[in-house]
mmCIF file of C-alpha atoms in Angstrom:
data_model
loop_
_atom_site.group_PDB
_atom_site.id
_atom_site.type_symbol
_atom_site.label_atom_id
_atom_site.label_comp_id
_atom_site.label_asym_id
_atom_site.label_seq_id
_atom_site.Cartn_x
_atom_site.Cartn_y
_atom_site.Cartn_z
ATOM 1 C CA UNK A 24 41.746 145.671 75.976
ATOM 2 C CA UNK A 25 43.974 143.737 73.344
ATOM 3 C CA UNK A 26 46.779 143.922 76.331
ATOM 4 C CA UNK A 27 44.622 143.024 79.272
ATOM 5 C CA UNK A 28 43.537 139.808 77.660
ATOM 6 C CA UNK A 29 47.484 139.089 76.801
ATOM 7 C CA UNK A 30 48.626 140.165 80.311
ATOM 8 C CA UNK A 31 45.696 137.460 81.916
ATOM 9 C CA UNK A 32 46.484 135.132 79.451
ATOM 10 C CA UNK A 33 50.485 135.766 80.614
ATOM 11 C CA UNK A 34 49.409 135.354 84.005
ATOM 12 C CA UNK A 35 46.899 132.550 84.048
ATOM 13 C CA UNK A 36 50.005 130.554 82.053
ATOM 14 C CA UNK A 37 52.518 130.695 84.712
ATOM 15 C CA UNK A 38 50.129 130.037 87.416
ATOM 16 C CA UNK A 39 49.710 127.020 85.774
ATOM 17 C CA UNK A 40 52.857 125.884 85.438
ATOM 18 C CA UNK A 41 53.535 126.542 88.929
ATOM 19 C CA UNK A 42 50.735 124.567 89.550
ATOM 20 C CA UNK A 43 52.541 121.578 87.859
ATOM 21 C CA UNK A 44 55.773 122.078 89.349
ATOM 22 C CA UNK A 45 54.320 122.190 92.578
ATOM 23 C CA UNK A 46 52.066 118.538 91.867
ATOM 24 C CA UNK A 47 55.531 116.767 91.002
ATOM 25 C CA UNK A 48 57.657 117.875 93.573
ATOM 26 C CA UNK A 49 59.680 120.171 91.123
ATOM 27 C CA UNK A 50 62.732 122.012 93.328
ATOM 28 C CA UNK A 51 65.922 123.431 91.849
ATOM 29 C CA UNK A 52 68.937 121.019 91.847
ATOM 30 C CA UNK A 53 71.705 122.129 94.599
ATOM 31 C CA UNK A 54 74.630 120.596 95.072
ATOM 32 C CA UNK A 55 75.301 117.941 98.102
ATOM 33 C CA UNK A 56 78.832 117.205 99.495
ATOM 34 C CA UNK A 57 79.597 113.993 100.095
ATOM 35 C CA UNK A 58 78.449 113.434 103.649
ATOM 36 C CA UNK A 59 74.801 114.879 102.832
ATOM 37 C CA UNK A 60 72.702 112.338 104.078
ATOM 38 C CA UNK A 61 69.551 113.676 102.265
ATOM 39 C CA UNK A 62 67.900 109.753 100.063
ATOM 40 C CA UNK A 63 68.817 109.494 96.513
ATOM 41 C CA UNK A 64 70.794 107.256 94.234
ATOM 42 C CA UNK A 65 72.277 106.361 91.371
ATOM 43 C CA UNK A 66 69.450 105.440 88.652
ATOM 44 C CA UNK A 67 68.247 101.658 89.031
ATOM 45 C CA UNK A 68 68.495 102.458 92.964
ATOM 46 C CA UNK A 69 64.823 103.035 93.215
ATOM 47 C CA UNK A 70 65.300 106.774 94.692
ATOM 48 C CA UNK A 71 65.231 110.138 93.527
ATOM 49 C CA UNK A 72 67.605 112.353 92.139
ATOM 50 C CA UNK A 73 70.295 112.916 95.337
ATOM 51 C CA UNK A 74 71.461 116.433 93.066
ATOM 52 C CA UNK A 75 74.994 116.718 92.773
ATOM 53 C CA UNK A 76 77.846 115.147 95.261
ATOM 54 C CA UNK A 77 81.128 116.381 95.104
ATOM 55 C CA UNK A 78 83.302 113.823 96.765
ATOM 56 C CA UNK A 79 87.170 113.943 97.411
ATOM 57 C CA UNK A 80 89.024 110.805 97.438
ATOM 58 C CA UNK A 81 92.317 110.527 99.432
ATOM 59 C CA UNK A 82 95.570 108.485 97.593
ATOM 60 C CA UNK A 83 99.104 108.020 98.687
ATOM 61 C CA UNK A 84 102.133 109.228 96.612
ATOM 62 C CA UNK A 85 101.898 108.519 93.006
ATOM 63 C CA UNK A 86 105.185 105.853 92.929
ATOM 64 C CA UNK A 87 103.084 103.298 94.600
ATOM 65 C CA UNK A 88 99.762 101.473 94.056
ATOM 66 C CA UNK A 89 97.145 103.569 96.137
ATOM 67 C CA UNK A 90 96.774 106.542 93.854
ATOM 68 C CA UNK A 91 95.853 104.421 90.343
ATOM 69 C CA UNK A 92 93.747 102.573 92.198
ATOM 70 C CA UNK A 93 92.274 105.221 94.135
ATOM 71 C CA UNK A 94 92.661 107.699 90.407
ATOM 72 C CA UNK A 95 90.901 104.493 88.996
ATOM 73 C CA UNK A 96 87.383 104.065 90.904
ATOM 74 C CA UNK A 97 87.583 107.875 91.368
ATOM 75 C CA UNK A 98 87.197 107.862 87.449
ATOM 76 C CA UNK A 99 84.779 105.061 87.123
ATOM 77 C CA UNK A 100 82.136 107.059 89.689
ATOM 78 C CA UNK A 101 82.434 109.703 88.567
ATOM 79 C CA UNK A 102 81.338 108.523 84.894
ATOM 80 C CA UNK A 103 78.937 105.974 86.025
ATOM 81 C CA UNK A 104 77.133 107.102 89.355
ATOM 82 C CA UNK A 105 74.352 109.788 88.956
ATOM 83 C CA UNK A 106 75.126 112.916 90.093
ATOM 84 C CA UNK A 107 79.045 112.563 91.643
ATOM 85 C CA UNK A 108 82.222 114.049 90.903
ATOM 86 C CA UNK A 109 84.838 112.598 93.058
ATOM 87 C CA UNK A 110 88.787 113.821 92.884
ATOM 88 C CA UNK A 111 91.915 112.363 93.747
ATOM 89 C CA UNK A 112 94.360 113.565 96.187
ATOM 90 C CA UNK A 113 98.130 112.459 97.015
ATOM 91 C CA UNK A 114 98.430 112.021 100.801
ATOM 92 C CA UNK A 115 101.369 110.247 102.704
ATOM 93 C CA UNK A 116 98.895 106.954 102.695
ATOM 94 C CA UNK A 117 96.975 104.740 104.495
ATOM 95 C CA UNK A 118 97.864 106.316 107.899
ATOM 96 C CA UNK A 119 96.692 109.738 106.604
ATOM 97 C CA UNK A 120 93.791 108.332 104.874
ATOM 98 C CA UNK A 121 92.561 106.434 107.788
ATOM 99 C CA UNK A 122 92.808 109.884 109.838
ATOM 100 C CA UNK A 123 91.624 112.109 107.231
ATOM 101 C CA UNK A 124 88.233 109.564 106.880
ATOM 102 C CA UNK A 125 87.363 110.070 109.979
ATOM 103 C CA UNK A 126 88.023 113.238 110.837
ATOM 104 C CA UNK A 127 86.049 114.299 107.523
ATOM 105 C CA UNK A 128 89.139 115.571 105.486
ATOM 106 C CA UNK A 129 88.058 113.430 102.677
ATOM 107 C CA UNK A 130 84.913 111.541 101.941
ATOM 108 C CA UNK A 131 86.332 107.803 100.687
ATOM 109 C CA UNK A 132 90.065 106.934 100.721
ATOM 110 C CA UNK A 133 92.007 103.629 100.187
ATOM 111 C CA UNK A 134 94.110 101.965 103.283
ATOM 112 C CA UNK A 135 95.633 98.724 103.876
ATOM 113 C CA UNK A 136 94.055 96.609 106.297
ATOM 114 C CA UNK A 137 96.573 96.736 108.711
ATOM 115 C CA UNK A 138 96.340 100.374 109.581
ATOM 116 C CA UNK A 139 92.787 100.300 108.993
ATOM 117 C CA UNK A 140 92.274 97.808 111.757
ATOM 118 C CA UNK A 141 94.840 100.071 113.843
ATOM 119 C CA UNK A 142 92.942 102.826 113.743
ATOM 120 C CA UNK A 143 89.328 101.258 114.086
ATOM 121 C CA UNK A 144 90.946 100.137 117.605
ATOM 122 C CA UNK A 145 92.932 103.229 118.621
ATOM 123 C CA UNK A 146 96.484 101.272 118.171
ATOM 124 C CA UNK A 147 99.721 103.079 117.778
ATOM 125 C CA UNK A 148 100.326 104.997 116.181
ATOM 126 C CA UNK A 149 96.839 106.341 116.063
ATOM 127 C CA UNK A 150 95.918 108.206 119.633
ATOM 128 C CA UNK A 151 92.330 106.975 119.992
ATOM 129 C CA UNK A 152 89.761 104.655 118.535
ATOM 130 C CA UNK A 153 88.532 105.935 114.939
ATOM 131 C CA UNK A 154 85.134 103.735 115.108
ATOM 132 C CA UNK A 155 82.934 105.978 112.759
ATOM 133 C CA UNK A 156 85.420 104.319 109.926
ATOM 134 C CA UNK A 157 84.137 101.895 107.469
ATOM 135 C CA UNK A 158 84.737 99.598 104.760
ATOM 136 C CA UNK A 159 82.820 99.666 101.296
ATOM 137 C CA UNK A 160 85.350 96.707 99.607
ATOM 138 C CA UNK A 161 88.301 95.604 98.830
ATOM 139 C CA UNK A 162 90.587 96.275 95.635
ATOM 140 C CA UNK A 163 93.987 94.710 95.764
ATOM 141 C CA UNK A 164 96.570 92.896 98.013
ATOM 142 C CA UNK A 165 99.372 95.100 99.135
ATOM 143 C CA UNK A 166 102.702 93.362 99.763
ATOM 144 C CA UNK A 167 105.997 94.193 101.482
ATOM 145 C CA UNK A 168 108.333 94.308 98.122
ATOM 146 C CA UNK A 169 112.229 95.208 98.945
ATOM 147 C CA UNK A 170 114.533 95.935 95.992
ATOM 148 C CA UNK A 171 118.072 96.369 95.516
ATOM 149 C CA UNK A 172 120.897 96.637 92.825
ATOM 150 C CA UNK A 173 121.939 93.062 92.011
ATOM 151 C CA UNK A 174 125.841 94.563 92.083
ATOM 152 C CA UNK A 175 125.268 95.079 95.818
ATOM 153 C CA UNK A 176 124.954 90.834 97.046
ATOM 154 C CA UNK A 177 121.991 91.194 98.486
ATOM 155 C CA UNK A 178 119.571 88.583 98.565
ATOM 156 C CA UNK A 179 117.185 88.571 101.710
ATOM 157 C CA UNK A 180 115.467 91.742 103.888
ATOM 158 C CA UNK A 181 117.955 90.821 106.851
ATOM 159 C CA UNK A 182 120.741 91.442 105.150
ATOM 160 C CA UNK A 183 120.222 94.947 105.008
ATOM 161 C CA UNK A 184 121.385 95.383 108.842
ATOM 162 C CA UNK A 185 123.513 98.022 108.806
ATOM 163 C CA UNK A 186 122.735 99.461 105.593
ATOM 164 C CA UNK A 187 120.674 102.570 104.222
ATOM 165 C CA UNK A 188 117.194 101.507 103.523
ATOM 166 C CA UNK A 189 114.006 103.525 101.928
ATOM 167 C CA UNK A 190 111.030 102.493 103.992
ATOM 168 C CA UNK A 191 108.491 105.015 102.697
ATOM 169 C CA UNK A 192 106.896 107.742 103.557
ATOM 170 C CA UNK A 193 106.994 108.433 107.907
ATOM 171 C CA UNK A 194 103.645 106.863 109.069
ATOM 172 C CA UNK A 195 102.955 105.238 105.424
ATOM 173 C CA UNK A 196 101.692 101.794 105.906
ATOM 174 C CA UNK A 197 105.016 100.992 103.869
ATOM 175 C CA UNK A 198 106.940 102.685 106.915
ATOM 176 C CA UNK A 199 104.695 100.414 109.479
ATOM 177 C CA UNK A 200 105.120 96.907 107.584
ATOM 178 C CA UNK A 201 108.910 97.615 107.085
ATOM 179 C CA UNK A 202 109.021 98.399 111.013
ATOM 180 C CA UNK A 203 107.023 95.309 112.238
ATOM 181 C CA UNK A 204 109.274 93.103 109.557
ATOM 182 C CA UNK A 205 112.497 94.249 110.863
ATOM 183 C CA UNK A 206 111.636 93.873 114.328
ATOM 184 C CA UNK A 207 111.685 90.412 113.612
ATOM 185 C CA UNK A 208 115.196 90.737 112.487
ATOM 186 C CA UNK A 209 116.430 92.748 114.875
ATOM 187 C CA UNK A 210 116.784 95.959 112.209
ATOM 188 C CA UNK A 211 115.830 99.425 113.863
ATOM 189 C CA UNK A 212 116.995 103.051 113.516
ATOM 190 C CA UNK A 213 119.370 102.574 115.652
ATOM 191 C CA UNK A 214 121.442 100.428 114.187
ATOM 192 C CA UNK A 215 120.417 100.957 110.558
ATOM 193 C CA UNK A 216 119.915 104.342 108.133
ATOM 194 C CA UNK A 217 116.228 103.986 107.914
ATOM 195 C CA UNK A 218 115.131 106.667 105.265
ATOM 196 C CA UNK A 219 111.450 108.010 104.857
ATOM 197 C CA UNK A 220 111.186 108.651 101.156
ATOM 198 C CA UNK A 221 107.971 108.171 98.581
ATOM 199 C CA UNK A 222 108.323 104.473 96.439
ATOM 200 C CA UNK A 223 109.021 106.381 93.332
ATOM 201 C CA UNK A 224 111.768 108.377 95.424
ATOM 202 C CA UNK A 225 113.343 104.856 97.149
ATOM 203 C CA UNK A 226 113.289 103.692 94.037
ATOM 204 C CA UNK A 227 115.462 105.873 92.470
ATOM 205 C CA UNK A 228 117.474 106.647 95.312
ATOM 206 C CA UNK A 229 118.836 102.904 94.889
ATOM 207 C CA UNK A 230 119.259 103.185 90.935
ATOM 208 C CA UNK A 231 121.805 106.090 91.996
ATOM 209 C CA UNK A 232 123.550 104.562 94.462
ATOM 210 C CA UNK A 233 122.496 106.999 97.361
ATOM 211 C CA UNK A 234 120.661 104.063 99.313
ATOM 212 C CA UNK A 235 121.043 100.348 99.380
ATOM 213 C CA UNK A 236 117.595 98.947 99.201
ATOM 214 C CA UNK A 237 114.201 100.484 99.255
ATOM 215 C CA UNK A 238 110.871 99.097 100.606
ATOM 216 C CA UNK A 239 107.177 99.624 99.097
ATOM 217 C CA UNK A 240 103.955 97.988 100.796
ATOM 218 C CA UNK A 241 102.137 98.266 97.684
ATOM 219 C CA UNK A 242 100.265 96.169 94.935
ATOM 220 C CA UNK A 243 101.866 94.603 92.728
ATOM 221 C CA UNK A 244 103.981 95.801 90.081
ATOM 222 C CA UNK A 245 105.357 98.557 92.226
ATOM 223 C CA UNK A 246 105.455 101.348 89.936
ATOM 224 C CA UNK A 247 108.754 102.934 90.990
ATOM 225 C CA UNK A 248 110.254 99.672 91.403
ATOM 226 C CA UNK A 249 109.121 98.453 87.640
ATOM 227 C CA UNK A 250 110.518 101.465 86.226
ATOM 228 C CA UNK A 251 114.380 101.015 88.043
ATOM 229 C CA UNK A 252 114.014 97.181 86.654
ATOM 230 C CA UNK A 253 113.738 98.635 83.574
ATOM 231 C CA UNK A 254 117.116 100.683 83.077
ATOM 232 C CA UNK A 255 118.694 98.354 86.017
ATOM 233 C CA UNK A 256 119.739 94.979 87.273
ATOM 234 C CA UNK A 257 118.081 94.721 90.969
ATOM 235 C CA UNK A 258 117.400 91.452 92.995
ATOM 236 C CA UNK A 259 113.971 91.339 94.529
ATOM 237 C CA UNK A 260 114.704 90.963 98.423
ATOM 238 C CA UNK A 261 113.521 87.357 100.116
ATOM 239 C CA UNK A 262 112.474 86.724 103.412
ATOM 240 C CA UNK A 263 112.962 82.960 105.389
ATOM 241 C CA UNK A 264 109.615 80.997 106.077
ATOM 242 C CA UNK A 265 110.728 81.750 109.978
ATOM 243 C CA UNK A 266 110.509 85.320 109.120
ATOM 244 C CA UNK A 267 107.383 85.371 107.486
ATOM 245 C CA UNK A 268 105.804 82.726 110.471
ATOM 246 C CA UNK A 269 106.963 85.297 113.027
ATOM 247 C CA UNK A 270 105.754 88.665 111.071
ATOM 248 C CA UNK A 271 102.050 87.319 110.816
ATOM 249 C CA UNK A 272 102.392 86.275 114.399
ATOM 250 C CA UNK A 273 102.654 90.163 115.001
ATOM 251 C CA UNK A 274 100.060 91.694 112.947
ATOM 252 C CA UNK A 275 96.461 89.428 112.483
ATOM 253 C CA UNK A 276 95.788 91.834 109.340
ATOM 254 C CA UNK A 277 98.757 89.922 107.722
ATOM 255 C CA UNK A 278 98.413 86.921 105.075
ATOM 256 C CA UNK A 279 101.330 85.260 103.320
ATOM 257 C CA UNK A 280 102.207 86.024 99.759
ATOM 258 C CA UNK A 281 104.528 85.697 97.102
ATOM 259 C CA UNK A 282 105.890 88.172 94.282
ATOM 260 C CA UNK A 283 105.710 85.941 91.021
ATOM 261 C CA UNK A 284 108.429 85.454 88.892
ATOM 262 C CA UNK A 285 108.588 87.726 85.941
ATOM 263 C CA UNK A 286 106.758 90.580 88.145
ATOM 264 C CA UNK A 287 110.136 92.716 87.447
ATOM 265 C CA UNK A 288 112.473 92.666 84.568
ATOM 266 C CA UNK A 289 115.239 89.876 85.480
ATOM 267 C CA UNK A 290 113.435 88.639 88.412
ATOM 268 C CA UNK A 291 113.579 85.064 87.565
ATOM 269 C CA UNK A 292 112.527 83.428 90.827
ATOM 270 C CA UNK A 293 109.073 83.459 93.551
ATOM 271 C CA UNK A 294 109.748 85.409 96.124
ATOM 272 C CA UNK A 295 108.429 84.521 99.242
ATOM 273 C CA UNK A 296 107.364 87.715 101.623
ATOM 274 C CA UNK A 297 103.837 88.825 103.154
ATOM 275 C CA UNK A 298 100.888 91.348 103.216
ATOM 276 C CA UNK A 299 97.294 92.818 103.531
ATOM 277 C CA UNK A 300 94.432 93.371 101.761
ATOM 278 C CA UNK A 301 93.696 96.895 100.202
ATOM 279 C CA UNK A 302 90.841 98.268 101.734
ATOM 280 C CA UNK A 303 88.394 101.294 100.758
ATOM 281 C CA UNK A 304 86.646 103.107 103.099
ATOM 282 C CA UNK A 305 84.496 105.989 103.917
ATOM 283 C CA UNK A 306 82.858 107.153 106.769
ATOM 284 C CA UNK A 307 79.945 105.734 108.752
ATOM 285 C CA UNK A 308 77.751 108.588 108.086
ATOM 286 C CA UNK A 309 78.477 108.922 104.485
ATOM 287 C CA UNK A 310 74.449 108.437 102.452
ATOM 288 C CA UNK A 311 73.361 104.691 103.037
ATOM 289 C CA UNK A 312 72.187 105.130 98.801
ATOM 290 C CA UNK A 313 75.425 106.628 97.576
ATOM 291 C CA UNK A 314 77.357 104.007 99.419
ATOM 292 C CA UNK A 315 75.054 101.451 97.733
ATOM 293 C CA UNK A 316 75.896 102.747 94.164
ATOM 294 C CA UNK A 317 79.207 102.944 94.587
ATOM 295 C CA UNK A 318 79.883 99.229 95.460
ATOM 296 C CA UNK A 319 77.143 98.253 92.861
ATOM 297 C CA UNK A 320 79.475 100.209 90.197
ATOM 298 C CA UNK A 321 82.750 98.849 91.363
ATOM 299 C CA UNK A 322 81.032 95.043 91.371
ATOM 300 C CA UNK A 323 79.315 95.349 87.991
ATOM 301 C CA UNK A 324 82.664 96.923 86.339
ATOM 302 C CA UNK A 325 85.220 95.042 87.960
ATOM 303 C CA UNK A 326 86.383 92.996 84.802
ATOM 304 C CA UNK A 327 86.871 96.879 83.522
ATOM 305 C CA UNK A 328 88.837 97.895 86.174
ATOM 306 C CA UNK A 329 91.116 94.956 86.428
ATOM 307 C CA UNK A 330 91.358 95.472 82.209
ATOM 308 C CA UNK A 331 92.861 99.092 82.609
ATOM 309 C CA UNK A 332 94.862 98.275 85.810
ATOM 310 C CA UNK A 333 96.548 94.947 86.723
ATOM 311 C CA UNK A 334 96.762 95.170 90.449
ATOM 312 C CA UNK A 335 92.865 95.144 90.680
ATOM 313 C CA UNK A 336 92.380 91.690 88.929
ATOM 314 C CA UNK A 337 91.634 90.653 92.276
ATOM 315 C CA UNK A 338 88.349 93.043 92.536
ATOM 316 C CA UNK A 339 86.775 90.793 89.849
ATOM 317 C CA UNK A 340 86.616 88.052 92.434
ATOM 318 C CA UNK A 341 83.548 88.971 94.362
ATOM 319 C CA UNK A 342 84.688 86.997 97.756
ATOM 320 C CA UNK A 343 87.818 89.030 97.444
ATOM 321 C CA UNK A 344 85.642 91.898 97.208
ATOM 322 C CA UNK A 345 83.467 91.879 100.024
ATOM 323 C CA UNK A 346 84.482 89.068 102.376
ATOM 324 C CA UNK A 347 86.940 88.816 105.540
ATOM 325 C CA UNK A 348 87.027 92.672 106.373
ATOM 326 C CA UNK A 349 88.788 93.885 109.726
ATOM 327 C CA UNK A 350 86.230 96.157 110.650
ATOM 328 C CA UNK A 351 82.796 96.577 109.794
ATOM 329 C CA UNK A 352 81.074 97.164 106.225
ATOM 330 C CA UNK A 353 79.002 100.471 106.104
ATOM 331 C CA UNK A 354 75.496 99.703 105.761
ATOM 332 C CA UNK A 355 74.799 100.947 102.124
ATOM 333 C CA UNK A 356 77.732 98.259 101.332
ATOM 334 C CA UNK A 357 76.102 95.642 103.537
ATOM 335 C CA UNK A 358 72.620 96.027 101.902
ATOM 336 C CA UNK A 359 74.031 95.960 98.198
ATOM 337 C CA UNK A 360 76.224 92.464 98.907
ATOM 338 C CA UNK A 361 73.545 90.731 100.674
ATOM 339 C CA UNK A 362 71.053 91.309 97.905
ATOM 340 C CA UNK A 363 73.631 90.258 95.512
ATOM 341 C CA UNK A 364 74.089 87.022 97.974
ATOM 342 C CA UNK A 365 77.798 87.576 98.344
ATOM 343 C CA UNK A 366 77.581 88.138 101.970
#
């Protein structure tokens, strides 16, 4: 008898806690990839728990700027956004990442503007229109950066007619601003070694003597380019105010810029040259409440961001953030500006 009354007692127990589970909703928690659409949010989103989102985040080679920045705000969600664990991977860059975003490859990526507007409309080099991509902000201004030994009298990009130039990886958006700036000059493979190597590769290609000059399209300092300042003298190639008129006459993604004085060791003057905001970008279908979190996190940490990384001082500049885009902002980006009234 002793038993029977423990075995109903047993029994009557769990019913009841099933019976409570069932009144709030209680369900095991199952992992979501990144392009789940099921609600949910980071907390202070007003929706439930999305579970967990594993999210992969697509780079460039790890001499220029796209994979700290990209290693960056892969770090900062996953430590501040409920639920998500997002990792980095090298790719080629922004011509990859564009591709690989919409094709579902990756779940968020970082492109420049350029490409991203290229492949939005189907543009060579991309084959057709890639209109499910999106943009959820913007994190630094890429600029065309040519560097050579100082021994070689070298001063501006047309001067390298002739000679054996790094212009990134084939398809990088390094290779493509190189391409549309030489055109300009009347540089082209054909009458010019142009060599498809990584930033950190050009880089040190020209610190031992194999090449003459190597390109990155890049924020700003370059990393490969910083490090052969430091153990060489190099000359930070110019372009003429004709130049630069004509290459934004190309390209509508395009903005003038200069690389400061001081931005390399022994660069002691501006140099005038041009280039494109940093853009990233996910797909159009990626969850409208994730998307939201992850722009509220970059916005509210941007000061952060810019603190352990230079080149995203810009981010903390919310009309750099989310303003002038190419292509349309996804809509869990769009809702999360508005309300802040930056858009």
């Amino acid at each position: 008898m002793k038993r029977t009354k423990q075995a109903i007692g047993i029994f009557l127990s769990a019913a009841m806690m099933l019976a409570m589970l069932a009144g709030c909703g209680g369900k095991p928690s199952t992992s979501q990839g990144g392009r789940d659409n099921s609600s949910g949010a980071a907390s202070g989103s007003n929706s439930p728990s999305r579970g967990n989102v594993m999210m992969t985040f697509g780079t460039g080679d790890t001499g220029g700027s796209l994979y700290p920045a990209g290693a960056a705000l892969s770090q900062l969600w996953t430590n501040s956004v409920q639920g998500v664990k997002c990792n980095t991977q090298t790719s080629t860059g922004s011509f990859q990442n564009v591709q690989d975003v919409a094709s579902g490859e990756v779940d968020v990526a970082v492109a420049t503007a350029d490409v991203v507007l290229n492949g939005y409309n189907g543009v060579e080099p991309f084959t057709s229109a890639l209109e499910n991509v999106r943009v959820i902000g913007a994190v630094y201004t890429s600029v065309s950066s040519g560097v050579a030994l100082k021994e070689s009298g070298l001063e501006y990009v047309h001067d390298l007619l002739g000679k054996r130039v790094a212009v990134g990886p084939a398809a990088s958006a390094t290779e493509n601003s190189c391409l549309d700036a030489f055109e300009v000059m009347g540089i082209s493979a054909e009458n010019t070694s142009l060599e498809n190597l990584g930033l950190g590769d050009g880089a040190d290609s020209v610190g031992d003597g194999i090449i003459d000059a190597a390109f990155g399209f890049a924020g700003l300092p370059i990393g490969g380019q910083l490090n052969l300042a430091a153990t060489k003298d190099i000359v930070v190639l110019n372009y003429t105010q004709e130049e630069i008129d004509d290459i934004l006459a190309g390209n509508e993604a395009y903005i003038q810029s200069t690389i400061p004085a001081g931005t390399y060791t022994g660069q002691d003057y501006d140099t005038l040259t041009f280039g494109v905001k940093c853009l990233v970008i996910v797909s159009a279908d990626l969850d409208e409440s994730l998307v939201y979190d992850m722009c509220k996190t970059m916005n509210e940490n941007s000061a952060d961001l810019a603190a352990g990384n230079a080149i995203l001082s810009e981010m903390t500049d919310p009309s750099f953030l989310c303003t002038n885009m190419p292509i349309p902002l996804h809509p869990g980006a769009e809702k999360y500006y508005a309300e802040q009234g930056l858009i």
